[in-house]
Amino acid sequence: MRLLILGDVVGQPGLLALRQQLPILREQHQPDWVIANAENAANGSGLTPELYRKLKDAGVDAMTLGDHALRKKQIFKTLQEAPDLIRPANLPAAAPGRGTMTLSKPGLPDVHVITLLGRLFMTGVQADDPFAAFDRYLQSLPNQGKRQVVLAEIHAEVTSEKVAMGWHASGRASVVFGTHTHIPTNDAHILPAGVPGSGGPLASGGGPPPLPHTAYITDLGMTGPYDSVLGRAVDKVLPFMTTARPQPFDVADIHAAPTVHGILVRLDPNSGRALSVKPIAQPADVSAPPFS
């Protein structure tokens, strides 16, 4: 079983790169599911129903959102109704939409997905404890006591919080992946089950028994313009940082090295065990459609 999980889609450059390169990635890797973080699709901040449909048309099977999940009011209805779009699970209970989803296809095990907001240095959002939210999610899943395919996204600013979530979920999730900081980290690897030094697998929090291995990466990177400052135009961000004069942080130009970043994970469909995790970095060709 193969999963292609893509980093934050940033603005028009990210959408165009996805439209161009995802068919190639599908042909090369034959993923059973393609999942992408879409919270920066609307000019760098939020998602709209139109962009949700465009991402679906581009070949994305399911989408997650982060701290900009509720930035666009027009997405609220889609969040309430779409079975393949989720916002962070540890937002207040009254927030529009759902924080988890289950992806199903004939002949494949269900894929249970949760996305969580970190709390360290994440300003402007009200988020509960992501570790406790993950534990509650495991306890809510059907077929307790059986190993299942569980994906946990940690959308966070601080690498230590993402790494901690990886260890917290090790042996209990098939994949833990970080998003938000837009820079791909060089630490895609398989975690052993449990917490080092604890004397065994993590026992608290409930859920199914430990899996042999969990795929992990601290940040997927972004699907967007890499000749930029985290997707924003260099000629806007740099003057602000060097003079303190306010600037509009526009998304970088569509020709600023748009690239698709993420990971390809192979899982044992019978156990949910991660067999391998491979970083993906697919540059777009800006001289070809849909850029030209």
C-alpha positions as protocol buffer text, in pm:
chain_id: "A"
residue {
  index: 1
  type: MET
  ca { x: 0 y: 0 z: 0 }
}
residue {
  index: 2
  type: ARG
  ca { x: 147 y: 336 z: -106 }
}
residue {
  index: 3
  type: LEU
  ca { x: 67 y: 683 z: 25 }
}
residue {
  index: 4
  type: LEU
  ca { x: 189 y: 1005 z: -137 }
}
residue {
  index: 5
  type: ILE
  ca { x: 171 y: 1284 z: 123 }
}
residue {
  index: 6
  type: LEU
  ca { x: 244 y: 1636 z: -2 }
}
residue {
  index: 7
  type: GLY
  ca { x: 352 y: 1951 z: 180 }
}
residue {
  index: 8
  type: ASP
  ca { x: 159 y: 2277 z: 205 }
}
residue {
  index: 9
  type: VAL
  ca { x: 28 y: 2391 z: -134 }
}
residue {
  index: 10
  type: VAL
  ca { x: 119 y: 2762 z: -156 }
}
residue {
  index: 11
  type: GLY
  ca { x: -78 y: 2990 z: -386 }
}
residue {
  index: 12
  type: GLN
  ca { x: -96 y: 2973 z: -765 }
}
residue {
  index: 13
  type: PRO
  ca { x: 262 y: 2844 z: -805 }
}
residue {
  index: 14
  type: GLY
  ca { x: 182 y: 2546 z: -584 }
}
residue {
  index: 15
  type: LEU
  ca { x: -144 y: 2470 z: -762 }
}
residue {
  index: 16
  type: LEU
  ca { x: 16 y: 2488 z: -1108 }
}
residue {
  index: 17
  type: ALA
  ca { x: 310 y: 2271 z: -998 }
}
residue {
  index: 18
  type: LEU
  ca { x: 66 y: 2015 z: -859 }
}
residue {
  index: 19
  type: ARG
  ca { x: -145 y: 2012 z: -1175 }
}
residue {
  index: 20
  type: GLN
  ca { x: 165 y: 1952 z: -1384 }
}
residue {
  index: 21
  type: GLN
  ca { x: 363 y: 1711 z: -1170 }
}
residue {
  index: 22
  type: LEU
  ca { x: 106 y: 1501 z: -985 }
}
residue {
  index: 23
  type: PRO
  ca { x: 14 y: 1293 z: -1294 }
}
residue {
  index: 24
  type: ILE
  ca { x: 386 y: 1221 z: -1335 }
}
residue {
  index: 25
  type: LEU
  ca { x: 423 y: 1125 z: -970 }
}
residue {
  index: 26
  type: ARG
  ca { x: 117 y: 902 z: -992 }
}
residue {
  index: 27
  type: GLU
  ca { x: 265 y: 727 z: -1295 }
}
residue {
  index: 28
  type: GLN
  ca { x: 604 y: 684 z: -1129 }
}
residue {
  index: 29
  type: HIS
  ca { x: 495 y: 571 z: -784 }
}
residue {
  index: 30
  type: GLN
  ca { x: 139 y: 435 z: -825 }
}
residue {
  index: 31
  type: PRO
  ca { x: 11 y: 569 z: -490 }
}
residue {
  index: 32
  type: ASP
  ca { x: -317 y: 434 z: -355 }
}
residue {
  index: 33
  type: TRP
  ca { x: -386 y: 769 z: -188 }
}
residue {
  index: 34
  type: VAL
  ca { x: -261 y: 1125 z: -244 }
}
residue {
  index: 35
  type: ILE
  ca { x: -302 y: 1354 z: 57 }
}
residue {
  index: 36
  type: ALA
  ca { x: -198 y: 1721 z: 64 }
}
residue {
  index: 37
  type: ASN
  ca { x: -203 y: 2007 z: 309 }
}
residue {
  index: 38
  type: ALA
  ca { x: -403 y: 2284 z: 135 }
}
residue {
  index: 39
  type: GLU
  ca { x: -415 y: 2560 z: 392 }
}
residue {
  index: 40
  type: ASN
  ca { x: -201 y: 2804 z: 193 }
}
residue {
  index: 41
  type: ALA
  ca { x: -371 y: 2750 z: -142 }
}
residue {
  index: 42
  type: ALA
  ca { x: -571 y: 3077 z: -140 }
}
residue {
  index: 43
  type: ASN
  ca { x: -293 y: 3325 z: -214 }
}
residue {
  index: 44
  type: GLY
  ca { x: -91 y: 3188 z: 75 }
}
residue {
  index: 45
  type: SER
  ca { x: -358 y: 3187 z: 345 }
}
residue {
  index: 46
  type: GLY
  ca { x: -661 y: 2960 z: 363 }
}
residue {
  index: 47
  type: LEU
  ca { x: -866 y: 2758 z: 117 }
}
residue {
  index: 48
  type: THR
  ca { x: -1176 y: 2838 z: -89 }
}
residue {
  index: 49
  type: PRO
  ca { x: -1436 y: 2598 z: -234 }
}
residue {
  index: 50
  type: GLU
  ca { x: -1311 y: 2676 z: -585 }
}
residue {
  index: 51
  type: LEU
  ca { x: -953 y: 2589 z: -495 }
}
residue {
  index: 52
  type: TYR
  ca { x: -1070 y: 2276 z: -313 }
}
residue {
  index: 53
  type: ARG
  ca { x: -1233 y: 2160 z: -638 }
}
residue {
  index: 54
  type: LYS
  ca { x: -924 y: 2252 z: -841 }
}
residue {
  index: 55
  type: LEU
  ca { x: -704 y: 2046 z: -610 }
}
residue {
  index: 56
  type: LYS
  ca { x: -942 y: 1754 z: -641 }
}
residue {
  index: 57
  type: ASP
  ca { x: -936 y: 1791 z: -1020 }
}
residue {
  index: 58
  type: ALA
  ca { x: -555 y: 1793 z: -1007 }
}
residue {
  index: 59
  type: GLY
  ca { x: -561 y: 1447 z: -849 }
}
residue {
  index: 60
  type: VAL
  ca { x: -550 y: 1509 z: -473 }
}
residue {
  index: 61
  type: ASP
  ca { x: -765 y: 1250 z: -293 }
}
residue {
  index: 62
  type: ALA
  ca { x: -784 y: 1420 z: 46 }
}
residue {
  index: 63
  type: MET
  ca { x: -676 y: 1746 z: 209 }
}
residue {
  index: 64
  type: THR
  ca { x: -576 y: 1871 z: 552 }
}
residue {
  index: 65
  type: LEU
  ca { x: -564 y: 2226 z: 686 }
}
residue {
  index: 66
  type: GLY
  ca { x: -367 y: 2399 z: 960 }
}
residue {
  index: 67
  type: ASP
  ca { x: -368 y: 2731 z: 1144 }
}
residue {
  index: 68
  type: HIS
  ca { x: -526 y: 2907 z: 842 }
}
residue {
  index: 69
  type: ALA
  ca { x: -808 y: 2652 z: 821 }
}
residue {
  index: 70
  type: LEU
  ca { x: -1080 y: 2906 z: 899 }
}
residue {
  index: 71
  type: ARG
  ca { x: -923 y: 3207 z: 727 }
}
residue {
  index: 72
  type: LYS
  ca { x: -1179 y: 3201 z: 443 }
}
residue {
  index: 73
  type: LYS
  ca { x: -1541 y: 3198 z: 562 }
}
residue {
  index: 74
  type: GLN
  ca { x: -1659 y: 3059 z: 229 }
}
residue {
  index: 75
  type: ILE
  ca { x: -1486 y: 2725 z: 306 }
}
residue {
  index: 76
  type: PHE
  ca { x: -1700 y: 2662 z: 617 }
}
residue {
  index: 77
  type: LYS
  ca { x: -1978 y: 2484 z: 427 }
}
residue {
  index: 78
  type: THR
  ca { x: -1729 y: 2265 z: 243 }
}
residue {
  index: 79
  type: LEU
  ca { x: -1559 y: 2183 z: 573 }
}
residue {
  index: 80
  type: GLN
  ca { x: -1893 y: 2072 z: 712 }
}
residue {
  index: 81
  type: GLU
  ca { x: -1987 y: 1856 z: 413 }
}
residue {
  index: 82
  type: ALA
  ca { x: -1674 y: 1724 z: 240 }
}
residue {
  index: 83
  type: PRO
  ca { x: -1563 y: 1380 z: 365 }
}
residue {
  index: 84
  type: ASP
  ca { x: -1207 y: 1435 z: 237 }
}
residue {
  index: 85
  type: LEU
  ca { x: -1120 y: 1772 z: 395 }
}
residue {
  index: 86
  type: ILE
  ca { x: -1030 y: 1825 z: 761 }
}
residue {
  index: 87
  type: ARG
  ca { x: -916 y: 2108 z: 987 }
}
residue {
  index: 88
  type: PRO
  ca { x: -709 y: 2054 z: 1306 }
}
residue {
  index: 89
  type: ALA
  ca { x: -879 y: 1823 z: 1553 }
}
residue {
  index: 90
  type: ASN
  ca { x: -765 y: 2019 z: 1857 }
}
residue {
  index: 91
  type: LEU
  ca { x: -945 y: 2342 z: 1765 }
}
residue {
  index: 92
  type: PRO
  ca { x: -1244 y: 2432 z: 1984 }
}
residue {
  index: 93
  type: ALA
  ca { x: -1533 y: 2187 z: 1943 }
}
residue {
  index: 94
  type: ALA
  ca { x: -1758 y: 2457 z: 1791 }
}
residue {
  index: 95
  type: ALA
  ca { x: -1517 y: 2524 z: 1501 }
}
residue {
  index: 96
  type: PRO
  ca { x: -1664 y: 2441 z: 1159 }
}
residue {
  index: 97
  type: GLY
  ca { x: -1577 y: 2105 z: 1009 }
}
residue {
  index: 98
  type: ARG
  ca { x: -1410 y: 1792 z: 1141 }
}
residue {
  index: 99
  type: GLY
  ca { x: -1058 y: 1717 z: 1256 }
}
residue {
  index: 100
  type: THR
  ca { x: -1044 y: 1356 z: 1139 }
}
residue {
  index: 101
  type: MET
  ca { x: -1139 y: 1154 z: 833 }
}
residue {
  index: 102
  type: THR
  ca { x: -1142 y: 792 z: 722 }
}
residue {
  index: 103
  type: LEU
  ca { x: -1044 y: 717 z: 363 }
}
residue {
  index: 104
  type: SER
  ca { x: -1186 y: 401 z: 207 }
}
residue {
  index: 105
  type: LYS
  ca { x: -1127 y: 213 z: -118 }
}
residue {
  index: 106
  type: PRO
  ca { x: -1230 y: -140 z: -216 }
}
residue {
  index: 107
  type: GLY
  ca { x: -958 y: -393 z: -148 }
}
residue {
  index: 108
  type: LEU
  ca { x: -760 y: -164 z: 81 }
}
residue {
  index: 109
  type: PRO
  ca { x: -768 y: -112 z: 457 }
}
residue {
  index: 110
  type: ASP
  ca { x: -930 y: 209 z: 578 }
}
residue {
  index: 111
  type: VAL
  ca { x: -690 y: 497 z: 635 }
}
residue {
  index: 112
  type: HIS
  ca { x: -767 y: 701 z: 947 }
}
residue {
  index: 113
  type: VAL
  ca { x: -629 y: 1057 z: 937 }
}
residue {
  index: 114
  type: ILE
  ca { x: -601 y: 1322 z: 1208 }
}
residue {
  index: 115
  type: THR
  ca { x: -436 y: 1664 z: 1183 }
}
residue {
  index: 116
  type: LEU
  ca { x: -322 y: 1849 z: 1493 }
}
residue {
  index: 117
  type: LEU
  ca { x: -198 y: 2200 z: 1567 }
}
residue {
  index: 118
  type: GLY
  ca { x: 111 y: 2252 z: 1773 }
}
residue {
  index: 119
  type: ARG
  ca { x: 101 y: 2509 z: 2052 }
}
residue {
  index: 120
  type: LEU
  ca { x: 458 y: 2639 z: 2083 }
}
residue {
  index: 121
  type: PHE
  ca { x: 495 y: 2982 z: 1916 }
}
residue {
  index: 122
  type: MET
  ca { x: 172 y: 2930 z: 1719 }
}
residue {
  index: 123
  type: THR
  ca { x: 9 y: 3269 z: 1763 }
}
residue {
  index: 124
  type: GLY
  ca { x: -348 y: 3364 z: 1683 }
}
residue {
  index: 125
  type: VAL
  ca { x: -506 y: 3020 z: 1722 }
}
residue {
  index: 126
  type: GLN
  ca { x: -681 y: 2848 z: 2011 }
}
residue {
  index: 127
  type: ALA
  ca { x: -563 y: 2490 z: 2024 }
}
residue {
  index: 128
  type: ASP
  ca { x: -593 y: 2224 z: 2292 }
}
residue {
  index: 129
  type: ASP
  ca { x: -321 y: 1975 z: 2386 }
}
residue {
  index: 130
  type: PRO
  ca { x: -235 y: 1791 z: 2060 }
}
residue {
  index: 131
  type: PHE
  ca { x: -94 y: 1489 z: 2244 }
}
residue {
  index: 132
  type: ALA
  ca { x: -414 y: 1432 z: 2440 }
}
residue {
  index: 133
  type: ALA
  ca { x: -620 y: 1491 z: 2125 }
}
residue {
  index: 134
  type: PHE
  ca { x: -425 y: 1218 z: 1948 }
}
residue {
  index: 135
  type: ASP
  ca { x: -485 y: 977 z: 2236 }
}
residue {
  index: 136
  type: ARG
  ca { x: -859 y: 1049 z: 2236 }
}
residue {
  index: 137
  type: TYR
  ca { x: -870 y: 988 z: 1862 }
}
residue {
  index: 138
  type: LEU
  ca { x: -712 y: 645 z: 1896 }
}
residue {
  index: 139
  type: GLN
  ca { x: -961 y: 556 z: 2166 }
}
residue {
  index: 140
  type: SER
  ca { x: -1249 y: 659 z: 1938 }
}
residue {
  index: 141
  type: LEU
  ca { x: -1150 y: 436 z: 1645 }
}
residue {
  index: 142
  type: PRO
  ca { x: -1350 y: 120 z: 1571 }
}
residue {
  index: 143
  type: ASN
  ca { x: -1194 y: -225 z: 1599 }
}
residue {
  index: 144
  type: GLN
  ca { x: -1006 y: -148 z: 1918 }
}
residue {
  index: 145
  type: GLY
  ca { x: -725 y: -393 z: 1982 }
}
residue {
  index: 146
  type: LYS
  ca { x: -643 y: -435 z: 1612 }
}
residue {
  index: 147
  type: ARG
  ca { x: -360 y: -270 z: 1428 }
}
residue {
  index: 148
  type: GLN
  ca { x: -485 y: -8 z: 1184 }
}
residue {
  index: 149
  type: VAL
  ca { x: -355 y: 245 z: 934 }
}
residue {
  index: 150
  type: VAL
  ca { x: -342 y: 577 z: 1121 }
}
residue {
  index: 151
  type: LEU
  ca { x: -187 y: 896 z: 984 }
}
residue {
  index: 152
  type: ALA
  ca { x: -112 y: 1186 z: 1218 }
}
residue {
  index: 153
  type: GLU
  ca { x: -17 y: 1531 z: 1088 }
}
residue {
  index: 154
  type: ILE
  ca { x: 140 y: 1776 z: 1332 }
}
residue {
  index: 155
  type: HIS
  ca { x: 110 y: 2130 z: 1195 }
}
residue {
  index: 156
  type: ALA
  ca { x: 354 y: 2315 z: 1417 }
}
residue {
  index: 157
  type: GLU
  ca { x: 620 y: 2586 z: 1428 }
}
residue {
  index: 158
  type: VAL
  ca { x: 873 y: 2419 z: 1655 }
}
residue {
  index: 159
  type: THR
  ca { x: 1067 y: 2113 z: 1545 }
}
residue {
  index: 160
  type: SER
  ca { x: 1093 y: 1979 z: 1899 }
}
residue {
  index: 161
  type: GLU
  ca { x: 714 y: 1963 z: 1931 }
}
residue {
  index: 162
  type: LYS
  ca { x: 691 y: 1772 z: 1602 }
}
residue {
  index: 163
  type: VAL
  ca { x: 965 y: 1529 z: 1706 }
}
residue {
  index: 164
  type: ALA
  ca { x: 793 y: 1478 z: 2041 }
}
residue {
  index: 165
  type: MET
  ca { x: 467 y: 1395 z: 1862 }
}
residue {
  index: 166
  type: GLY
  ca { x: 654 y: 1139 z: 1654 }
}
residue {
  index: 167
  type: TRP
  ca { x: 774 y: 962 z: 1966 }
}
residue {
  index: 168
  type: HIS
  ca { x: 437 y: 998 z: 2136 }
}
residue {
  index: 169
  type: ALA
  ca { x: 268 y: 823 z: 1843 }
}
residue {
  index: 170
  type: SER
  ca { x: 546 y: 576 z: 1765 }
}
residue {
  index: 171
  type: GLY
  ca { x: 413 y: 224 z: 1748 }
}
residue {
  index: 172
  type: ARG
  ca { x: 56 y: 354 z: 1742 }
}
residue {
  index: 173
  type: ALA
  ca { x: 43 y: 547 z: 1413 }
}
residue {
  index: 174
  type: SER
  ca { x: 158 y: 424 z: 1074 }
}
residue {
  index: 175
  type: VAL
  ca { x: 284 y: 769 z: 972 }
}
residue {
  index: 176
  type: VAL
  ca { x: 354 y: 1094 z: 1159 }
}
residue {
  index: 177
  type: PHE
  ca { x: 439 y: 1392 z: 941 }
}
residue {
  index: 178
  type: GLY
  ca { x: 498 y: 1759 z: 1013 }
}
residue {
  index: 179
  type: THR
  ca { x: 383 y: 2059 z: 812 }
}
residue {
  index: 180
  type: HIS
  ca { x: 368 y: 2441 z: 844 }
}
residue {
  index: 181
  type: THR
  ca { x: 731 y: 2556 z: 821 }
}
residue {
  index: 182
  type: HIS
  ca { x: 757 y: 2494 z: 444 }
}
residue {
  index: 183
  type: ILE
  ca { x: 1118 y: 2371 z: 452 }
}
residue {
  index: 184
  type: PRO
  ca { x: 1169 y: 1997 z: 390 }
}
residue {
  index: 185
  type: THR
  ca { x: 1367 y: 1832 z: 667 }
}
residue {
  index: 186
  type: ASN
  ca { x: 1628 y: 1564 z: 605 }
}
residue {
  index: 187
  type: ASP
  ca { x: 1500 y: 1317 z: 865 }
}
residue {
  index: 188
  type: ALA
  ca { x: 1251 y: 1089 z: 692 }
}
residue {
  index: 189
  type: HIS
  ca { x: 1296 y: 758 z: 872 }
}
residue {
  index: 190
  type: ILE
  ca { x: 1123 y: 470 z: 1047 }
}
residue {
  index: 191
  type: LEU
  ca { x: 1074 y: 508 z: 1422 }
}
residue {
  index: 192
  type: PRO
  ca { x: 1085 y: 206 z: 1651 }
}
residue {
  index: 193
  type: ALA
  ca { x: 775 y: 140 z: 1857 }
}
residue {
  index: 194
  type: GLY
  ca { x: 762 y: 319 z: 2189 }
}
residue {
  index: 195
  type: VAL
  ca { x: 963 y: 579 z: 2375 }
}
residue {
  index: 196
  type: PRO
  ca { x: 1339 y: 534 z: 2425 }
}
residue {
  index: 197
  type: GLY
  ca { x: 1425 y: 487 z: 2791 }
}
residue {
  index: 198
  type: SER
  ca { x: 1068 y: 405 z: 2893 }
}
residue {
  index: 199
  type: GLY
  ca { x: 1130 y: 33 z: 2917 }
}
residue {
  index: 200
  type: GLY
  ca { x: 890 y: -54 z: 2637 }
}
residue {
  index: 201
  type: PRO
  ca { x: 615 y: 74 z: 2413 }
}
residue {
  index: 202
  type: LEU
  ca { x: 420 y: 372 z: 2533 }
}
residue {
  index: 203
  type: ALA
  ca { x: 135 y: 227 z: 2736 }
}
residue {
  index: 204
  type: SER
  ca { x: -75 y: 533 z: 2817 }
}
residue {
  index: 205
  type: GLY
  ca { x: -333 y: 683 z: 2586 }
}
residue {
  index: 206
  type: GLY
  ca { x: -512 y: 365 z: 2481 }
}
residue {
  index: 207
  type: GLY
  ca { x: -572 y: 262 z: 2124 }
}
residue {
  index: 208
  type: PRO
  ca { x: -450 y: -44 z: 1935 }
}
residue {
  index: 209
  type: PRO
  ca { x: -137 y: -237 z: 2035 }
}
residue {
  index: 210
  type: PRO
  ca { x: 199 y: -98 z: 1920 }
}
residue {
  index: 211
  type: LEU
  ca { x: 293 y: -130 z: 1555 }
}
residue {
  index: 212
  type: PRO
  ca { x: 642 y: -254 z: 1475 }
}
residue {
  index: 213
  type: HIS
  ca { x: 736 y: 71 z: 1302 }
}
residue {
  index: 214
  type: THR
  ca { x: 613 y: 426 z: 1231 }
}
residue {
  index: 215
  type: ALA
  ca { x: 723 y: 642 z: 936 }
}
residue {
  index: 216
  type: TYR
  ca { x: 821 y: 994 z: 1042 }
}
residue {
  index: 217
  type: ILE
  ca { x: 938 y: 1328 z: 899 }
}
residue {
  index: 218
  type: THR
  ca { x: 958 y: 1661 z: 1082 }
}
residue {
  index: 219
  type: ASP
  ca { x: 841 y: 1870 z: 784 }
}
residue {
  index: 220
  type: LEU
  ca { x: 728 y: 1772 z: 436 }
}
residue {
  index: 221
  type: GLY
  ca { x: 830 y: 2105 z: 288 }
}
residue {
  index: 222
  type: MET
  ca { x: 591 y: 2289 z: 59 }
}
residue {
  index: 223
  type: THR
  ca { x: 440 y: 2251 z: -283 }
}
residue {
  index: 224
  type: GLY
  ca { x: 513 y: 2600 z: -403 }
}
residue {
  index: 225
  type: PRO
  ca { x: 778 y: 2852 z: -513 }
}
residue {
  index: 226
  type: TYR
  ca { x: 1115 y: 2766 z: -358 }
}
residue {
  index: 227
  type: ASP
  ca { x: 1299 y: 3078 z: -479 }
}
residue {
  index: 228
  type: SER
  ca { x: 1119 y: 3265 z: -203 }
}
residue {
  index: 229
  type: VAL
  ca { x: 1098 y: 3310 z: 173 }
}
residue {
  index: 230
  type: LEU
  ca { x: 870 y: 3022 z: 273 }
}
residue {
  index: 231
  type: GLY
  ca { x: 665 y: 3086 z: -39 }
}
residue {
  index: 232
  type: ARG
  ca { x: 654 y: 3466 z: -11 }
}
residue {
  index: 233
  type: ALA
  ca { x: 824 y: 3708 z: -249 }
}
residue {
  index: 234
  type: VAL
  ca { x: 1184 y: 3780 z: -149 }
}
residue {
  index: 235
  type: ASP
  ca { x: 1158 y: 4144 z: -260 }
}
residue {
  index: 236
  type: LYS
  ca { x: 876 y: 4192 z: -8 }
}
residue {
  index: 237
  type: VAL
  ca { x: 1007 y: 3998 z: 291 }
}
residue {
  index: 238
  type: LEU
  ca { x: 1369 y: 4112 z: 278 }
}
residue {
  index: 239
  type: PRO
  ca { x: 1294 y: 4489 z: 295 }
}
residue {
  index: 240
  type: PHE
  ca { x: 1070 y: 4425 z: 595 }
}
residue {
  index: 241
  type: MET
  ca { x: 1339 y: 4228 z: 775 }
}
residue {
  index: 242
  type: THR
  ca { x: 1610 y: 4482 z: 698 }
}
residue {
  index: 243
  type: THR
  ca { x: 1416 y: 4806 z: 758 }
}
residue {
  index: 244
  type: ALA
  ca { x: 1117 y: 4706 z: 976 }
}
residue {
  index: 245
  type: ARG
  ca { x: 889 y: 4887 z: 733 }
}
residue {
  index: 246
  type: PRO
  ca { x: 562 y: 4696 z: 680 }
}
residue {
  index: 247
  type: GLN
  ca { x: 533 y: 4516 z: 347 }
}
residue {
  index: 248
  type: PRO
  ca { x: 262 y: 4300 z: 188 }
}
residue {
  index: 249
  type: PHE
  ca { x: 394 y: 3944 z: 199 }
}
residue {
  index: 250
  type: ASP
  ca { x: 281 y: 3846 z: -149 }
}
residue {
  index: 251
  type: VAL
  ca { x: 318 y: 3490 z: -272 }
}
residue {
  index: 252
  type: ALA
  ca { x: 625 y: 3460 z: -494 }
}
residue {
  index: 253
  type: ASP
  ca { x: 598 y: 3455 z: -873 }
}
residue {
  index: 254
  type: ILE
  ca { x: 483 y: 3138 z: -1049 }
}
residue {
  index: 255
  type: HIS
  ca { x: 829 y: 3109 z: -1208 }
}
residue {
  index: 256
  type: ALA
  ca { x: 1017 y: 3111 z: -874 }
}
residue {
  index: 257
  type: ALA
  ca { x: 1124 y: 2745 z: -889 }
}
residue {
  index: 258
  type: PRO
  ca { x: 786 y: 2585 z: -807 }
}
residue {
  index: 259
  type: THR
  ca { x: 844 y: 2238 z: -664 }
}
residue {
  index: 260
  type: VAL
  ca { x: 631 y: 1957 z: -525 }
}
residue {
  index: 261
  type: HIS
  ca { x: 763 y: 1826 z: -194 }
}
residue {
  index: 262
  type: GLY
  ca { x: 642 y: 1543 z: 25 }
}
residue {
  index: 263
  type: ILE
  ca { x: 700 y: 1178 z: 108 }
}
residue {
  index: 264
  type: LEU
  ca { x: 611 y: 842 z: -38 }
}
residue {
  index: 265
  type: VAL
  ca { x: 532 y: 584 z: 229 }
}
residue {
  index: 266
  type: ARG
  ca { x: 495 y: 209 z: 175 }
}
residue {
  index: 267
  type: LEU
  ca { x: 280 y: 28 z: 431 }
}
residue {
  index: 268
  type: ASP
  ca { x: 198 y: -333 z: 505 }
}
residue {
  index: 269
  type: PRO
  ca { x: -180 y: -332 z: 449 }
}
residue {
  index: 270
  type: ASN
  ca { x: -233 y: -619 z: 692 }
}
residue {
  index: 271
  type: SER
  ca { x: -63 y: -462 z: 992 }
}
residue {
  index: 272
  type: GLY
  ca { x: -38 y: -90 z: 911 }
}
residue {
  index: 273
  type: ARG
  ca { x: 339 y: -122 z: 955 }
}
residue {
  index: 274
  type: ALA
  ca { x: 548 y: 136 z: 769 }
}
residue {
  index: 275
  type: LEU
  ca { x: 792 y: -46 z: 544 }
}
residue {
  index: 276
  type: SER
  ca { x: 970 y: 256 z: 396 }
}
residue {
  index: 277
  type: VAL
  ca { x: 952 y: 633 z: 369 }
}
residue {
  index: 278
  type: LYS
  ca { x: 1109 y: 829 z: 84 }
}
residue {
  index: 279
  type: PRO
  ca { x: 1130 y: 1208 z: 40 }
}
residue {
  index: 280
  type: ILE
  ca { x: 983 y: 1348 z: -283 }
}
residue {
  index: 281
  type: ALA
  ca { x: 1116 y: 1665 z: -451 }
}
residue {
  index: 282
  type: GLN
  ca { x: 970 y: 1717 z: -798 }
}
residue {
  index: 283
  type: PRO
  ca { x: 1054 y: 2049 z: -970 }
}
residue {
  index: 284
  type: ALA
  ca { x: 798 y: 2186 z: -1212 }
}
residue {
  index: 285
  type: ASP
  ca { x: 880 y: 2284 z: -1569 }
}
residue {
  index: 286
  type: VAL
  ca { x: 774 y: 2648 z: -1593 }
}
residue {
  index: 287
  type: SER
  ca { x: 822 y: 2647 z: -1971 }
}
residue {
  index: 288
  type: ALA
  ca { x: 543 y: 2390 z: -2013 }
}
residue {
  index: 289
  type: PRO
  ca { x: 168 y: 2397 z: -1946 }
}
residue {
  index: 290
  type: PRO
  ca { x: -7 y: 2496 z: -1730 }
}
residue {
  index: 291
  type: PHE
  ca { x: 261 y: 2763 z: -1670 }
}
residue {
  index: 292
  type: SER
  ca { x: 322 y: 2867 z: -2029 }
}
